Tab-separated table of C-alpha atoms in Angstrom:
chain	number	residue	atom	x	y	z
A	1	UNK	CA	154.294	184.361	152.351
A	2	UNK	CA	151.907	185.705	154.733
A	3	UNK	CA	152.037	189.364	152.285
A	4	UNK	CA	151.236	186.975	149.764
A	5	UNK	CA	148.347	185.530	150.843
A	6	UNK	CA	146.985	188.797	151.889
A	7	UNK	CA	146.690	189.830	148.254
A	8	UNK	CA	145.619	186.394	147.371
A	9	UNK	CA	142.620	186.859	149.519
A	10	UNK	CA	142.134	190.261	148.435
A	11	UNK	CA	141.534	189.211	144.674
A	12	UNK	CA	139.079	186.750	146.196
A	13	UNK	CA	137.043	189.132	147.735
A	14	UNK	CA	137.164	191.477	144.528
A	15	UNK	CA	136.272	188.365	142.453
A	16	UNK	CA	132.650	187.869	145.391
A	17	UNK	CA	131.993	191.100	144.536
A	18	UNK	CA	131.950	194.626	146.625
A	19	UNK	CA	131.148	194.769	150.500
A	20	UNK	CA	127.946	195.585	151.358
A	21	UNK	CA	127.170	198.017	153.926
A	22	UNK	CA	127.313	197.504	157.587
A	23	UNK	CA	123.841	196.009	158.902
A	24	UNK	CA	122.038	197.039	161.983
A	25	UNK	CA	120.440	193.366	162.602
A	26	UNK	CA	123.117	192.675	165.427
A	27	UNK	CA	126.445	190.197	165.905
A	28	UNK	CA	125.713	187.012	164.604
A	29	UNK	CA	128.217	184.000	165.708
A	30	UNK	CA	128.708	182.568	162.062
A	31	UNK	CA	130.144	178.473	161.933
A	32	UNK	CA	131.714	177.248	158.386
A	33	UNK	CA	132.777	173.623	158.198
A	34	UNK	CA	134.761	172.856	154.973
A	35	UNK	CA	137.704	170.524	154.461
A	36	UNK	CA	141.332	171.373	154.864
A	37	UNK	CA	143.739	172.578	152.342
A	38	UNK	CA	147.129	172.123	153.997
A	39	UNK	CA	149.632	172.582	151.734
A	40	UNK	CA	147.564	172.871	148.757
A	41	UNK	CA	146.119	176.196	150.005
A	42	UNK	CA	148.850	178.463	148.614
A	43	UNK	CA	148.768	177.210	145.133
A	44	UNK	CA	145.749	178.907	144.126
A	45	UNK	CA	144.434	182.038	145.719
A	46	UNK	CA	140.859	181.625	144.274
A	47	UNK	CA	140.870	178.251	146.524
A	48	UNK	CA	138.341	178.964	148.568
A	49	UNK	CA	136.050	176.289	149.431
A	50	UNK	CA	138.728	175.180	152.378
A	51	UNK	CA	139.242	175.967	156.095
A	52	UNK	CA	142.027	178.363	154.871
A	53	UNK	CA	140.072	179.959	152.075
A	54	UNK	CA	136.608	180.536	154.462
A	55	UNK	CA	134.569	181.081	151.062
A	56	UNK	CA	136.392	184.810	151.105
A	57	UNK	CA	134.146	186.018	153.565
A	58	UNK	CA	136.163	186.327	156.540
A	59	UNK	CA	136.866	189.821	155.996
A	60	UNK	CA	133.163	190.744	154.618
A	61	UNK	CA	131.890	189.363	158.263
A	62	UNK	CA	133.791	190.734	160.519
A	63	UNK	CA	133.822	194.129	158.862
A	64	UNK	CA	130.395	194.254	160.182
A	65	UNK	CA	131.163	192.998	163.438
A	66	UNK	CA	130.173	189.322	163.384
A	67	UNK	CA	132.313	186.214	164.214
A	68	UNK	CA	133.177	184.042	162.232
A	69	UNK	CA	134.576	180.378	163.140
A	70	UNK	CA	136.576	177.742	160.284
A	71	UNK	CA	136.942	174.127	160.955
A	72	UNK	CA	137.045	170.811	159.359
A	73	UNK	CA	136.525	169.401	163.247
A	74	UNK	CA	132.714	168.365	162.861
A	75	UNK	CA	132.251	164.348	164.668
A	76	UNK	CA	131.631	163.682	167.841
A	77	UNK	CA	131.183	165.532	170.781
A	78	UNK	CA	134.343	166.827	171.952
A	79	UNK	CA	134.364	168.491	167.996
A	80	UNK	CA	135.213	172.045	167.192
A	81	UNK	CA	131.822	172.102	165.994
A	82	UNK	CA	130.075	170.665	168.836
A	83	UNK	CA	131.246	173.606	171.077
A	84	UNK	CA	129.969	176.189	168.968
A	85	UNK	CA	126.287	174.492	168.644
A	86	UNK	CA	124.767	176.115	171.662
A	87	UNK	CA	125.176	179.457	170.489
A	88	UNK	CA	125.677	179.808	166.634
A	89	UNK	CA	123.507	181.348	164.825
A	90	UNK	CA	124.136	179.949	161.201
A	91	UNK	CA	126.178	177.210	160.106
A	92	UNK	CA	127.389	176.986	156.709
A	93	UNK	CA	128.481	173.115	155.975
A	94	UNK	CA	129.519	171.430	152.195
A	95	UNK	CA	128.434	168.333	150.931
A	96	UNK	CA	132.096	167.658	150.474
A	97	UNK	CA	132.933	167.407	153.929
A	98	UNK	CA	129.222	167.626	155.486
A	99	UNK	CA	128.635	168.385	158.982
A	100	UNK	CA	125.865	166.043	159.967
A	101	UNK	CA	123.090	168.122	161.416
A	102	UNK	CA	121.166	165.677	163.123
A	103	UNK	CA	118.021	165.877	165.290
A	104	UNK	CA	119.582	166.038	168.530
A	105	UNK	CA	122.326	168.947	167.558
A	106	UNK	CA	118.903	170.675	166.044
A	107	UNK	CA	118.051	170.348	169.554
A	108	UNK	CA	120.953	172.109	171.078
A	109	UNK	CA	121.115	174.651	168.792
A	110	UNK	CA	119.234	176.815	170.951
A	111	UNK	CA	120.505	180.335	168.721
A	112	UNK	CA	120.294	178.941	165.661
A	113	UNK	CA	118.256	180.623	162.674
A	114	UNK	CA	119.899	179.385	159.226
A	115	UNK	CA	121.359	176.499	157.694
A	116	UNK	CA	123.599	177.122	154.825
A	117	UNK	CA	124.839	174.437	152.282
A	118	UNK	CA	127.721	175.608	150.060
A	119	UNK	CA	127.033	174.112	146.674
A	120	UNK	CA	123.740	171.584	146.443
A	121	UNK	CA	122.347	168.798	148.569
A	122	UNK	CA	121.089	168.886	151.660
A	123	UNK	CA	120.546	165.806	153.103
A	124	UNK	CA	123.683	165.960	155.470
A	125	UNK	CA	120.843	167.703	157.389
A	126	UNK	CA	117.746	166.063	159.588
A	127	UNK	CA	115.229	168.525	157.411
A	128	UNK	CA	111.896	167.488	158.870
A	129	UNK	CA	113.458	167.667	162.452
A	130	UNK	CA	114.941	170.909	160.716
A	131	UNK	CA	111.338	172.090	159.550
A	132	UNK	CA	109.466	171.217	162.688
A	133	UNK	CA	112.668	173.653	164.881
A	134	UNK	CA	111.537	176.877	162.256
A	135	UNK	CA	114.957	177.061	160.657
A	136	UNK	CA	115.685	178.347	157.355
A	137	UNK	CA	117.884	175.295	155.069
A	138	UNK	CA	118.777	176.982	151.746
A	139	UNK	CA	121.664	175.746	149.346
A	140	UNK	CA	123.273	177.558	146.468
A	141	UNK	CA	121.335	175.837	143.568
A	142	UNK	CA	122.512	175.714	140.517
A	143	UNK	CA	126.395	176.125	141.430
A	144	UNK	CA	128.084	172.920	141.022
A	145	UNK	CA	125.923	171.343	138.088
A	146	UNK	CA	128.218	171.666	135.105
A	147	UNK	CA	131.052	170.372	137.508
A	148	UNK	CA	129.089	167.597	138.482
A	149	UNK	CA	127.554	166.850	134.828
A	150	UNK	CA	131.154	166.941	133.396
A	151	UNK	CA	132.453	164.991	136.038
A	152	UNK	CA	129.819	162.192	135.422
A	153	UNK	CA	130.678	161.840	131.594
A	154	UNK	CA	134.452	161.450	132.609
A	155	UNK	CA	133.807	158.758	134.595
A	156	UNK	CA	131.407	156.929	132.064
A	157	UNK	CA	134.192	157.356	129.209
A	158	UNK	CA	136.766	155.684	132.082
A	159	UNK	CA	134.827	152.825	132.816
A	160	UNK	CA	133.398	152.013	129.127
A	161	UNK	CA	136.852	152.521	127.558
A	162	UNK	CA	138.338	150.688	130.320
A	163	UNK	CA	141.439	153.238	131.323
A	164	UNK	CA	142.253	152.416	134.349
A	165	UNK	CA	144.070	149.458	133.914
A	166	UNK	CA	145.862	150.889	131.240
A	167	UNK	CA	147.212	154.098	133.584
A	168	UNK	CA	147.788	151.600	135.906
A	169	UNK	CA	150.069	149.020	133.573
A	170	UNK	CA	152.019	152.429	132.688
A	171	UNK	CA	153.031	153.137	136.233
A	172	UNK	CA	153.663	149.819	137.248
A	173	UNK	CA	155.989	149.479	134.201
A	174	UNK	CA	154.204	146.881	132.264
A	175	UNK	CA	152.802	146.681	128.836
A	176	UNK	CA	149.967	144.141	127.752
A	177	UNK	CA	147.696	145.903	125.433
A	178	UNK	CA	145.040	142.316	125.572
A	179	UNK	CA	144.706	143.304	129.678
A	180	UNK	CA	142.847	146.105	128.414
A	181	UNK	CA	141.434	145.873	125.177
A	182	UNK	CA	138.858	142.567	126.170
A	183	UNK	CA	136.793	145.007	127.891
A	184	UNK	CA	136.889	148.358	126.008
A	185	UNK	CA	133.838	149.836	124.123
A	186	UNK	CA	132.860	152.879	122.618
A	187	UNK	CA	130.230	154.773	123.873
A	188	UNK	CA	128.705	155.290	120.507
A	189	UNK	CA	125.468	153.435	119.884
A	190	UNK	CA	125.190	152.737	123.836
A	191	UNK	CA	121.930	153.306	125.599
A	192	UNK	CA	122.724	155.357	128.691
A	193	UNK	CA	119.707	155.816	131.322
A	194	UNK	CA	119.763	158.463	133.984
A	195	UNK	CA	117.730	157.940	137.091
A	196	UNK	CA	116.968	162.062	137.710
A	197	UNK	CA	116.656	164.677	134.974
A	198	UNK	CA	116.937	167.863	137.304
A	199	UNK	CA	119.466	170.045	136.553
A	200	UNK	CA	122.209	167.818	136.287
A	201	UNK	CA	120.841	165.377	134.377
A	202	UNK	CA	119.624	167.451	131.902
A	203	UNK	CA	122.909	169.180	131.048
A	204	UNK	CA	124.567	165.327	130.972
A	205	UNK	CA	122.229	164.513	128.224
A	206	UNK	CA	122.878	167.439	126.557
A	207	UNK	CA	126.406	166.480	127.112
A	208	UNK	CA	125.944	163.203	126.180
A	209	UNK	CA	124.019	164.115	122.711
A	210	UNK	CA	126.741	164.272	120.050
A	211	UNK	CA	128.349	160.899	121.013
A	212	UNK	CA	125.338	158.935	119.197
A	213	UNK	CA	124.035	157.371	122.035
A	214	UNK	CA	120.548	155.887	122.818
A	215	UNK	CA	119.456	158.397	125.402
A	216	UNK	CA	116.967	157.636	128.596
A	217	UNK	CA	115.326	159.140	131.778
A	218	UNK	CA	113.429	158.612	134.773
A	219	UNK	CA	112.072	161.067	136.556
A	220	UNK	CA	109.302	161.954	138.505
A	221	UNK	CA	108.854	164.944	135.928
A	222	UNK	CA	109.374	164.671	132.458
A	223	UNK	CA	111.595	166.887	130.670
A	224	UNK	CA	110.216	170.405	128.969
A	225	UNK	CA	109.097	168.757	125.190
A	226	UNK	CA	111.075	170.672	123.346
A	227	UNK	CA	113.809	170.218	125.302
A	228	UNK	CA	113.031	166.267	124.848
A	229	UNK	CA	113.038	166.494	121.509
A	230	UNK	CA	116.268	168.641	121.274
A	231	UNK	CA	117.964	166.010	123.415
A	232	UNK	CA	116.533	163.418	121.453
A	233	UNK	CA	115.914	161.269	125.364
A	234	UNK	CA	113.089	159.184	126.125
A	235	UNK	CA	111.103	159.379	128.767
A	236	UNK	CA	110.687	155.920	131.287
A	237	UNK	CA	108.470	156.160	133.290
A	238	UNK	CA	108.811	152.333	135.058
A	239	UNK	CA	112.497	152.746	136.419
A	240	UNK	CA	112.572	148.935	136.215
A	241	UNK	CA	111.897	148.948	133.049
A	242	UNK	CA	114.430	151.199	131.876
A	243	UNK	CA	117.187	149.280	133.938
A	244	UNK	CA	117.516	146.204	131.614
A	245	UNK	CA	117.743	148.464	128.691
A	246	UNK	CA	120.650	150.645	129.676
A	247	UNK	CA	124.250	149.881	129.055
A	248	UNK	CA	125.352	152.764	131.433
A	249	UNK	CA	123.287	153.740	134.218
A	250	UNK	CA	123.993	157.583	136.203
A	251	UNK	CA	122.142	158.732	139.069
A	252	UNK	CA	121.037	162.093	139.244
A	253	UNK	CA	118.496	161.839	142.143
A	254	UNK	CA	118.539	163.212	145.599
A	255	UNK	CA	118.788	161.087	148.552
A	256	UNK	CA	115.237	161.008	150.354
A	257	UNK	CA	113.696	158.966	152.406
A	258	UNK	CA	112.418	157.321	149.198
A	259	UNK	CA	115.528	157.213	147.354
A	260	UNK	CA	117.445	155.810	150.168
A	261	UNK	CA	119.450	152.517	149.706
A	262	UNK	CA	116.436	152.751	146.368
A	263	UNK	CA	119.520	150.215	144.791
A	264	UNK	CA	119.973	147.196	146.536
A	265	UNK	CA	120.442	143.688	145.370
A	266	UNK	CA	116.768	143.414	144.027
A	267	UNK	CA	116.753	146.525	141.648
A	268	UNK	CA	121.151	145.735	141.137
A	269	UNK	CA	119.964	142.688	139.683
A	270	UNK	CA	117.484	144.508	136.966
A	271	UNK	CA	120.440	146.066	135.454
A	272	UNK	CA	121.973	144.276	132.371
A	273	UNK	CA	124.675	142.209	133.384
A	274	UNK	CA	127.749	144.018	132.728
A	275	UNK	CA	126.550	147.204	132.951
A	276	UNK	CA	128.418	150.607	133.988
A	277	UNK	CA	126.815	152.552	136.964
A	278	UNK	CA	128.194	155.971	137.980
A	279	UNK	CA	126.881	157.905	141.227
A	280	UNK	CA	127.637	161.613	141.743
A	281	UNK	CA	124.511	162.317	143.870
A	282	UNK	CA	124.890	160.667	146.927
A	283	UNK	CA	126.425	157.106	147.985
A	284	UNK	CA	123.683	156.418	150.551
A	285	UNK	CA	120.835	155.479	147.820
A	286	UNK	CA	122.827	152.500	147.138
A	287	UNK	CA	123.092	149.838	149.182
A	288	UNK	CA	127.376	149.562	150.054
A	289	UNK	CA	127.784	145.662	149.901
A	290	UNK	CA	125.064	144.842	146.897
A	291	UNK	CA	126.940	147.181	144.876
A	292	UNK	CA	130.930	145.325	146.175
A	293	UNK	CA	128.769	142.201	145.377
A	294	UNK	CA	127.959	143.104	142.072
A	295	UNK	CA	131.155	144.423	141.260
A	296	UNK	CA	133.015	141.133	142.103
A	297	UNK	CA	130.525	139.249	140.499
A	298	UNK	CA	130.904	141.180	136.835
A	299	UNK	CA	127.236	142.046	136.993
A	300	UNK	CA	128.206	145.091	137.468
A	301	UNK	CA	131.371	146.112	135.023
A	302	UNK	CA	132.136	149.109	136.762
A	303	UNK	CA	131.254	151.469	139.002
A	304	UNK	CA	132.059	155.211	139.495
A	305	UNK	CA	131.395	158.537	141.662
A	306	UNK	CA	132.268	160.121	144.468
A	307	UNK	CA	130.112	160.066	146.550
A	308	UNK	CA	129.993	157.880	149.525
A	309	UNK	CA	128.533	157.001	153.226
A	310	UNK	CA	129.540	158.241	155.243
A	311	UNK	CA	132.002	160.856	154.290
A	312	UNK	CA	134.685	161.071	154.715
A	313	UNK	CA	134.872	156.994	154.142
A	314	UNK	CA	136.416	155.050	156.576
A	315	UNK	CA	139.407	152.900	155.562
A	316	UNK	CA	137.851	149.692	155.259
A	317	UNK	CA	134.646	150.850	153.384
A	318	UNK	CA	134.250	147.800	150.772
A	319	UNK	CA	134.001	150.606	147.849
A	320	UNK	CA	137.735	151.095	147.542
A	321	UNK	CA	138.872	147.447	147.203
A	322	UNK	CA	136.167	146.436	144.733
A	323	UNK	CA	137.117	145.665	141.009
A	324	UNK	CA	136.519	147.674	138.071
A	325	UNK	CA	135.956	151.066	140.201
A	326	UNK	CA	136.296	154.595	139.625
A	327	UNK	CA	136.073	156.447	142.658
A	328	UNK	CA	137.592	159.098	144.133
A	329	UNK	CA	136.751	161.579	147.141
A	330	UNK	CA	134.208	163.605	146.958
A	331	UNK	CA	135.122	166.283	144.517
A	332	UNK	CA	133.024	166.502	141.237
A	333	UNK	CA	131.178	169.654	142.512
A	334	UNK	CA	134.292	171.411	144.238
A	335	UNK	CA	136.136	172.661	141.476
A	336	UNK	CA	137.481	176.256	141.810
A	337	UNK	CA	134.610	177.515	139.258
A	338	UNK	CA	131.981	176.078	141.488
A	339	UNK	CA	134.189	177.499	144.725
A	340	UNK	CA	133.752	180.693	143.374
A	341	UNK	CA	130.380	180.165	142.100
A	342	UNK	CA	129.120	179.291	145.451
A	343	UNK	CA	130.641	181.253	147.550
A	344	UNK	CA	129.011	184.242	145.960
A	345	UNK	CA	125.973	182.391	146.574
A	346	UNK	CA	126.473	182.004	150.124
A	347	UNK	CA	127.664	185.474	150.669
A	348	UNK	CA	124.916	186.745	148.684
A	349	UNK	CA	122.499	185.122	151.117
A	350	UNK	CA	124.229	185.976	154.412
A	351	UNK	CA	123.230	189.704	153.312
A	352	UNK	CA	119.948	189.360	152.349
A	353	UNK	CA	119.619	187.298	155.983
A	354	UNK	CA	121.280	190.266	157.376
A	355	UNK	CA	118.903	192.562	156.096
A	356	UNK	CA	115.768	190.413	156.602
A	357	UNK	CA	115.369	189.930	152.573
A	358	UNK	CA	113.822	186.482	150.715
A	359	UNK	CA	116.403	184.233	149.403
A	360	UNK	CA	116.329	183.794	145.561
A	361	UNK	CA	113.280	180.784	145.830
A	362	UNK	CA	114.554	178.146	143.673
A	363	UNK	CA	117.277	178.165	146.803
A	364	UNK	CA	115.346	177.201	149.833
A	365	UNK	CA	115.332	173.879	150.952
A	366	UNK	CA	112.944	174.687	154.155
A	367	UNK	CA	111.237	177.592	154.663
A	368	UNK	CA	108.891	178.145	157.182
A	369	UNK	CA	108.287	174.715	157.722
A	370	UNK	CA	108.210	173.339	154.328
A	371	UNK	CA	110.359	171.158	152.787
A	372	UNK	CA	111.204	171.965	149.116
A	373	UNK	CA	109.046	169.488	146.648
A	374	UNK	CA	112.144	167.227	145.690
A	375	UNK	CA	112.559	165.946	149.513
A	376	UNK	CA	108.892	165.584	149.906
């Protein structure tokens, strides 16, 4: 076993590219937080986005004589992660198990020079606290939005075609075709609204083109025109305008100041009664008990994503005993082609740090402290 994951990790490191050469910039002490693989770890050797996998890096970093240190350990103060904080240098967190880097661990970080999310969203981070300390935040944009963007049209097919309870009537041995036929639609001919058109929510439209639906956005930007027109999506500017017109809802957004808890029960009850909402960005712009409410109530049909707050979700988070859900853990943007995609993008900016070189721009989040326009 252990020969075999040797090799395993070996591939991995072929498949994130050559080594680069040994940098004179000094030892840096190097902190990833990721989740645990356990058992799953051996059954795929380009699993990397885990403890166990470390991104592939492990052997990259110490080649060149810095340390590097793997846990999922990241609450409280007697954490794995909380020991380290005095004296890392960069920390390298995922939104899918974030370490939450709040003012006061800012504070202790007294070493600290770089903040590294592997795949997108930073707001597991305090970034004007962040800003204000010089660091560098920088994400690896761009790597997880066809994951996410497929991800978000699965779950919109699942809640308009109403599968669940059929999967669910199959394992549980029963058979009542009327239990899930009352409340199953095509998406054909729907109007489907999504609140962000960044990068994600520009490839679900695309995505979401040749099933003949009635296509919308809100954004703070509109889409390129030719794009638009390619699309065939209309621009909204009012968001509560566009809420009573949409038979699905998806939000694409990132969680700001602004955008958070931007749905509660006010804006909830805009939406069309009986609508489908699905959140991939981040649970934390809605508010937790309108959308339970809403759910029970059938004013919202059903609700999907992954995303939640905190993460991971506590047992008795309201989310996973409401009706008509789809949600899982936090996994649309983690799938091995995004592992790999971002950590190449994480390794690839670990050497340019190394060697004092500019990140590619679209990937800062702060730099010399600004905040990137979208958490303005």
């Amino acid at each position: 076993m252990a020969m075999w994951r040797a090799a395993a990790r070996q591939l991995v490191d072929r498949a994130l590219g050559a080594r680069a050469a040994h940098t004179s910039a000094g030892s840096k002490k190097i902190v990833g937080v990721f989740y645990k693989a356990g058992e799953y770890f051996d059954k795929n050797p380009n699993f990397v986005g885990c403890v166990e996998g470390a991104l592939g890096i492990r052997s990259w970093l110490e080649s060149q004589g810095h340390h590097y240190i793997v846990t999922d350990d990241k609450e409280g103060p007697n954490s794995e992660l909380e020991r380290h904080i005095e004296d890392m240098h960069v920390l390298i967190t995922t939104p899918f198990h974030p370490a939450y880097v709040t003012a006061e661990r800012i504070k202790k970080a007294k070493n600290l020079e770089l903040l590294l999310t592997a795949g997108i969203g930073s707001d597991h981070i305090d970034l004007p606290a962040a800003a204000a300390a010089g660091l560098t935040v920088a994400e690896v944009t761009g790597s997880n939005t066809v994951s996410v963007a497929e991800d978000e049209l699965l779950r919109i097919l699942i809640l308009v075609r109403n599968f669940l309870p059929g999967y669910q009537q199959v394992v549980q041995g029963e058979w009542n075709v009327a239990g899930i036929a009352h409340r199953a639609y095509d998406l054909e001919g729907k109007t489907v609204g999504t609140v962000g058109a960044g990068r994600i929510g520009r490839l679900l439209l695309q995505r979401l083109k040749p099933f003949n639906c009635n296509l919308l956005y809100h954004d703070r930007l509109k889409i390129d025109p030719e794009l638009e027109k390619e699309i065939g999506a209309k621009f909204e500017e009012d968001l509560d305008a566009m809420l009573p017109k949409c038979d699905v809802i998806v939000i694409n957004t990132p969680l700001t100041e602004k955008t958070r808890g931007m749905f509660n029960k006010e804006r909830i009850a805009k939406m069309k009664k009986g609508v489908i909402v699905v959140n991939n960005a981040r649970g934390a712009i809605m508010d937790t008990q309108a959308v339970a409410d809403a759910c029970s109530s059938g004013h919202i049909a059903g609700y999907g994503g992954d995303v939640w707050f905190p993460q991971p979700a506590p047992k008795d988070h309201p989310w996973r005993y409401m009706p008509n859900h789809a949600m899982t853990p936090h996994i649309s943007g983690t799938t091995i082609d995004a592992q790999l995609r971002y950590a190449e993008g994480v390794r690839d900016m670990l050497d340019r740090y190394f060697k004092g070189e500019d990140f590619p721009v679209q990937n800062y989040i702060v730099k010399e402290g600004q905040l990137a326009s979208q958490y303005q």
